[in-house]
Each structure stands twice: as C-alpha cells, then as structure tokens.
Amino acid sequence: MFDQIKEFASGFFVTGDPLIYGADVSILLVTAAIIFTLTYFKKWRWLWREWLTSVDHKKIGIMYILAAFLMMFRGGVDALLMRAQLAIPGADFLQPDHYNEVFTTHGVIMILFMAMPFMFGLFNIIVPLQIGARDVAYPILNSLSFWLFFAGAMLFNLSFVIGGSPDAGWLAYPPYSELMYNPGVGQDFYIWGIQISGIGSLMTGINFLVTILKMRAPGMKLMKMPLFPWSVLSSCIAIIFSFPILTATLALLFLDRYAGAHFFTLDGGGNPMMYINLIWMWGHPEVYIIVLPAFGIFSEIVSTFSRKKLFGYQSMVYAMIIISVLSFLVWAHHFFTMGSGAGVNTFFALSTMLIAIPTGVKVFNWLFTMFRGRITVKTPMLWTIGFIPCFIVGGLTGVLLSVAPADFQFHNSYFLIAHFHQVIIGGVIFGYFAGLYYWWPKMFGFTLNEHIGKWAFWFWNIGFYACFMPQYVLGLMGMTRRVVSYGWDKGWWPLNFVSTIGAALMGIAFVLQVWQIIHGVKHYRKNLDTTGDPWDGRTLEWSIPSPAPHYNFAVLPQVEELDDWWEKKQRGVHKQLNNIAEEKLEPIHMPKNSGMPIIMAGCWFLAGFGFVFHWLWLTIPGLAGVAICMLAHSFNYDTDYYIPVKEIKETEAALRKVTIS
Amino acid sequence: MNPSSLKAKQLHQTDSGHSHPDMEEMRTFGFWIYLMTDIMIFGTFFATYIVLRHNTNGGPGPADLFDLNGVILSTFLLLTSSYTCGLAVLAMNKGKKQALIGWLAVTAILGAIFIGLEINEFAHMVHEGATISRSAFLSAFYTLVGTHGLHVTIGLVWMIALMIQLSSKGITPVTKRKVNVISLFWHFLDVVWIFVFTVVYLMGVN
C-alpha cells in the first residue's frame, strides 16, 4: 500500500529539482498563512460576500488586476531564471528540458494570464464609468468570466508542481506538442488551462461589446464616446472573431492527444501546418487585442495631462478600427520561412506593413496633442512619454521583420525576441501601468506616492533598454531563441550579461511597484482623493466620488459633447451636478450577488484536472456540476434588487461630504 | 408574490426609458453575438474538414461510409423541427401557453430522433472500423458532425428546462426572451446542418 502511494506520488508530483521543492514549500506556507489569517480574523464570510460572489464590475476588475500582478510575479521569475541561465556561457543552472518548460510557461503566463487579466481588469473598472453606465451588460456572466480565467490560470500554474509543465513553446506547435513526442501531462495542462480561461475571455468580449453599444449614458453618441471605450470596442471585436478559433484549435489538439485523432499528427493523414495557420489566426489578432486598449489609455492620459482636446479624435477611432480588421489579415507573417511561396509571403508582408500606417497616425496624434499643451508630468504621463520612443523603435523593427526576404535572416533569432518584447512591454505593459496609475484613485480613493512611482518608472525603462537592445544585436550575430546555453567562443557573452542585468533591473522595478502599493495603502489617509477628480480629468468617471459608489452614478449623466465633464467644468455647471437634489433620485436597479460563477468555475477546474490525468471519475462530476450550475442559474428568477433612495442619499452624503437637500 | 418583488415589478413599469436599458432586448442582442462566435467555431471545423477530407490514410472514404437515405431523413426531421419551433414562437406571440409548450415538445422530440439517428450512424461506422483515430478525414468528420450533434443535445436539455419554466411561470417578458433565444439557436443549428449536409454528405458521395 505505502509503496503504491509512493509510486503514485513520484509520478504525480514533480520531483528531483531543488527549485521545485522550494516552490512546493513556499506554496504550502503561503496557503497556510492565508487560511490562518482569514480564520483568525473571521474574514471568510466577508471574503465570500464582498468579493468572491460579487458582481460589482469594479471589484471584479480589482480581482483581475490582483491576479495579473501575481502572474506577473510568476512570469517574471521565469524570465529571471532564463536570464540567469544565459548570463554566462556554459552555465548549467537550468537543465535543457527545464529551460524548455520555463520559456513555455513564461510566454503563456505573460500573454494569457498576465496581460489579458490586467486588460480585463481595466475594462471592468473603467468602461462603465466612462460611458456613464451603472454596470456591464451581463454582470453574472462577467463574474463567471473572471472565475473561469482564474480557474484556468490556477490549472495551468499547478502543472509545475503536479505532473510537469508544458514545454512545447507558448503556442504548442505540433508535432512536438502531440502525444507521440510529448507524452507527459504538461501539454494537457496547457490545453485545459488556456481553454477554460479562453472561454472566459470570449464572454468578456461579448459582454463589453454589448455594454458599449447598448449602455452608454443618454446623449453619448458613439462619436462622443471617450477613446478608451473605443479601444475596448475594437479590441472586443477582435476577441469575438479570434477567440473561437483558439477554442476550436485547442479542442482539435485535445482530440489528437486524448482520442487518438489525426488533425495535426505526422501520421494518419494529419497536417501540423494547419495548426500553425489556425493558432496564428487567433495569435496575431491577440497581440492587437492587448495593445489596442493601451492605445486608448494613452489617448486619455495625453489629453488630460496636456489640458487639451485629443488631436485627431476621429482619425484615432478609424485607426483603431482599421488595426483591428487588418490584424486578421497578417497571420502568415509568423511563418514566412515555412515554404508558403513568394505570392503568399508578399501578400502577408504588405498587409503587415499596412498596419504601420494607422499606428503611425496614432503616434502623431499623441505628439500633436502634447504640442503647445500645458503638460504636467505625473506618473501616468511619464509612462505615456516613456512609451512613445520605445514603441516607435519596436514598431520600426516590426516593419523590418515584415520584409519577407529579410525575415529569413531574422526568423527565430533574438532580433525577433527583442522586437516583440519591445512592443509588448513598451506598448502593452507600459500602457496598462499608465492606466493603473491614472485610475488608481478612482479605484481605491487615494493616490499613490509619485516619488516611488518615478523610481519604478526609471528602473523599468533603463532595465528594459539594457535588457533588449543587446538582444537585437545578438539576433543579428546569429543567436537563436530557445537556446539553453552557448559557448565562450561565440562572442555573445558580454551582450548577454548586460541583458541579464537589465532583466534584474526590471525585477527591482516590479518590487518597487509592489512597495509603492503597500506604501500607498499604509499612508492612504494622507493621500485621500477627496475631490473625485485628482488629475482635473475630462471624462465622466471623474464626475463621481472616489472610490466610485457601487451603483456608480446616483443620477445618470446627460452627455452633450466629447469630454463632457471637462466642458461642464469650463462652463461652471459641474457644481450643480455635485449638488444632487433629492427629487432627481430614483431607486437604482442592481444585480444581486451570485455564488454560481465561482462554483461553476470550480467545476470546470475539476473537469479540466480530470481530463489532464484521464480521470473520468473526476471529469464527469465536474462537467455535470457545470451543467447543474447552468440549469440552476436558468431557474433562478431572483437576480436583482433596487437600492432605495434613502440609501443612495446616505452614500452620496458620506462620499461627497455634503448633505443632500 | 412577495412584497419586495411586487415593488420591483411596479418600478420596472414606472422606470423612465432612458435610465434603465431594456434588459431582455439586450440579452437577445448578446445572444446574436454569441451566435457569431459559434459561426467562427463551426467555420474552423468546416475549414479543417475541407483541408483533411481526402486524407483517408488508406481507410474508408466518404463514398464508402455515408448512407444518403438516412441523412436525408435526418435532414427532413431537423428542418421540420425548425418549422415547429417557429410555430411555437407564433403561439407564444398569440399568448397561447399550452400551444407554445406543445410545439416546443414536438420540436424537442424531432430533435431527439435526429440525435438518435446520428448516434446510430456513428455506432454503425465505428463498428465497421471507421473510428476517429482511423484517419484525418474521419477525425475531422466526427468533430464537425459531432459538434453539431452536441449543440443539438444541449438545445434539447435547454428546451426541456424552458418548458418547465413556461409551465410554472407562463409567458412573461423573461420567458418570452428565453423562447426567442432558443428559437434563434435552433434555426442557427438548422443552417449549420444545411452546410454539413452539403459539404460533408452531398459533396462526399459525389
């Protein structure tokens, strides 16, 4: 009996690596500490009622961002492990197969479990506030989206202590990801971790598209809508058309591995190249999905901190829509070297280059907005200014890569690595940081320390350039990606060493940011945002108190023009809005909390875990649980309630520190 | 009805239109968008099937396996069920609850027979050694046709749940929206089947 358990455990748990044992211990300690703290302070009920079952889009957004930071830590540790291994030629800090796992999980986590939830967090917190809505279109579905993302992320992360991590690269190209060459459970964790969270992402796409199209405040025509919701709209359109392709593709890979099908195998008539086409039909739009909202954030910030209307508002809107459409026409540039032929390569090279045009339009619009503006450089603006040169260099190297003949040289080299890190860190992550700093007071009611924020900014930026500029050169010198080590004779080590130092600086920057948040929480009384409008903002979210009350707007705003709040302030009519008269108040219709989403996501988690280990005894109850949750939800007609006027009055009085007549 | 929900109902009626978007209309709109995503999923499976349909790996091909008579019967049943689903919606719009539930029941029975025939077809093929792992063509066939069948099955469970809700709650704005949505779903599956019938079966045997 004991031997059996031992045998099972040695296959089930990942053993033999001191790094993993360390992770095991820290996971156990952290879990124990969390359970102890919640029990000791009797916070379980509070956690369940206020957070886990909440359908308040702002709380869901905060949970998304918290999870994204956790995942940034995990993905960042992966990055530092890789850079530590590559700092010195011939190092044996990571074994080759472990290295494969690390670069695979780094890629997946950073794109799907860090950038996506960070983005959805910002969608959730800001979009309803900016369009003057009290909620998203489908609040319970929204909560379900979050919990599906969370279940998928946890399933994926579990693989590194249980069963073994995936190691076939972030897009799991067959035939290497097929059973024949990859018999472990790592790829199954990959499939189900992404599949479950991907369904959540798809539902978020639908939810926010409908929210933006149907729930805007009265008077807010589409062309009077702030740019961030526009960027979310274009991102959601891309989600709606691309994520189903991912769902279908992963299902096919699953059938290959689980049921012995032959979609992408080398034998039985399968076609691996089809997977590569399909995955990039999702994968390319995906990178635009995450960068478009960052463009929206920069547009908001540039105009607020330049005290000017955004230059070329309409051209910005068209540029974003064009980018989201073009993103579907470029996927084959990811495999110019795989024998598609000159005609195909030319088409995809040209369509890729075309994207530089609307993107260039946007950059010039931001610059013209700043031109002759009264610029103040607070942290959100600092990130925006830091983004522009970084993104321009990243964009230009992208144009170099889009030249099909040149790509035969750049393909799979560190030049490519440097390019996409530059656009994704410099474009996406800098954008989300800017957004986080910008909207932080609206989320929590206090501002963060600017001083620490500036240190974090400089560490990020200097670290970034030190890390990735050498990699362009390394790529041109012939260093390919996914190498675990290289010799002294190559002459690559000084640049690699500098690159590792850069990565460490970015690690320090992350720690500074975490410290900034802890510092902010500790000293929040000193930095309270009492006005609700700390940056002298232009859009509706600044017209309500910070943090926003759970119903957002006591009285729905009547929008007349673009940057409505700013215009009202200029005309001096905003004070009347602050002074909410009782006769204008009506009971507010709100959704009730629901435990269904977290329970259903838990069932998905069990079903996914069962699929990974071929445990039908777990999969079947898991899927049955999913079905029961759906039916229970369908039979539940008691999903909403009304906030009485008295409660609205009290809340507004407390938040605005005024009495309502 | 308890007092608080009664109050909520009255408020629903007095709400001025602009402060409160029409929830049921919005949910129907969202379902249309969901259907678009489902089109993408089916589109991916159709593309896969078209690419792989000649890759029979020396095994049986479409002409060896498909029995067009059975498939025509299935098609007839499913198209009829779409028609009866339409009759259900017409009955609902006239406020006839019993007729609505009755036509939904007929629709569900036709759908169940369709699924039965499909299971029978699959079992027959598997019996002849034409399994999902035999060739890429068969992998693509089972995935495409099976996904449609899975959708129909989910639709059946959903329809039954809805009939129970209709019998206890009657025709309300909420149940009305739910009937409209499932009828959209059902017609959508019919359209997908017409493509399956054409691309898989008709083009397969010729």
Coordinates of N, CA and C in Angstrom, one line a residue, chain A residues 12-13 64 67 78 91 118 125-126 163 204 235 239 344 362 416 419 427 457 469 515 524 540 553 564 629 644-645 647:
Chain A
F12 N 3.1 11.8 -9.8 CA 2.1 12.8 -9.8 C 2.7 14.2 -9.5
F13 N 3.6 14.2 -8.5 CA 4.3 15.4 -8.1 C 5.6 15.5 -8.9
Y64 N -9.2 41.0 -11.0 CA -8.4 40.7 -12.2 C -7.0 41.3 -12.1
A67 N -4.8 39.4 -9.6 CA -4.4 38.1 -10.2 C -3.3 38.4 -11.2
D78 N 10.1 33.4 -14.0 CA 10.6 32.6 -15.2 C 11.6 33.3 -16.0
A91 N 26.7 27.8 -18.7 CA 26.1 27.7 -17.3 C 25.2 26.5 -17.3
F118 N -5.0 41.8 -16.8 CA -4.7 43.2 -16.5 C -5.6 44.0 -17.3
I125 N -13.1 48.1 -14.6 CA -13.2 49.2 -13.7 C -13.6 50.5 -14.4
I126 N -13.1 50.7 -15.6 CA -13.3 52.0 -16.2 C -14.4 52.1 -17.3
G163 N 2.6 17.0 -11.9 CA 2.5 16.4 -13.3 C 3.6 16.9 -14.2
T204 N -16.1 37.8 -22.0 CA -15.8 39.2 -21.7 C -15.9 40.1 -23.0
S235 N -11.0 46.2 -29.6 CA -10.4 45.0 -29.0 C -11.4 43.9 -28.9
I239 N -11.6 40.1 -30.3 CA -11.8 38.9 -29.4 C -12.9 38.0 -29.9
V344 N 2.2 34.3 -51.6 CA 1.6 34.4 -50.2 C 2.4 35.3 -49.3
K362 N -1.6 57.3 -35.1 CA -1.9 57.5 -33.7 C -0.7 58.2 -33.0
L416 N 14.0 39.0 -33.2 CA 12.6 38.8 -33.0 C 12.1 39.0 -31.6
H419 N 12.2 42.5 -30.6 CA 11.1 43.2 -31.2 C 9.8 43.0 -30.4
G427 N 4.7 48.8 -25.3 CA 3.3 49.2 -25.7 C 2.3 48.8 -24.7
F457 N 9.5 53.7 -12.5 CA 9.5 54.0 -13.9 C 10.9 54.0 -14.5
M469 N 18.0 45.9 -25.9 CA 18.8 46.5 -27.0 C 19.9 45.5 -27.4
W515 N 6.0 47.7 -3.6 CA 6.3 48.6 -2.4 C 5.5 49.8 -2.4
Y524 N -2.7 55.8 3.3 CA -3.8 56.3 2.4 C -4.5 57.5 3.0
L540 N -16.3 61.2 -17.8 CA -17.3 61.1 -16.8 C -16.9 60.4 -15.5
F553 N -23.3 55.9 -10.6 CA -23.9 57.3 -10.8 C -25.2 57.4 -10.0
D564 N -17.2 65.5 -22.0 CA -18.3 66.2 -21.4 C -18.0 66.8 -20.0
C629 N -25.0 23.9 -12.6 CA -24.9 25.4 -12.4 C -25.7 26.2 -13.4
P644 N -32.8 51.6 -2.4 CA -33.8 52.7 -2.1 C -33.1 54.1 -2.1
V645 N -33.9 55.1 -2.4 CA -33.4 56.5 -2.5 C -32.7 56.9 -1.2
E647 N -30.9 55.1 0.8 CA -29.6 54.6 0.9 C -28.6 55.4 -0.1

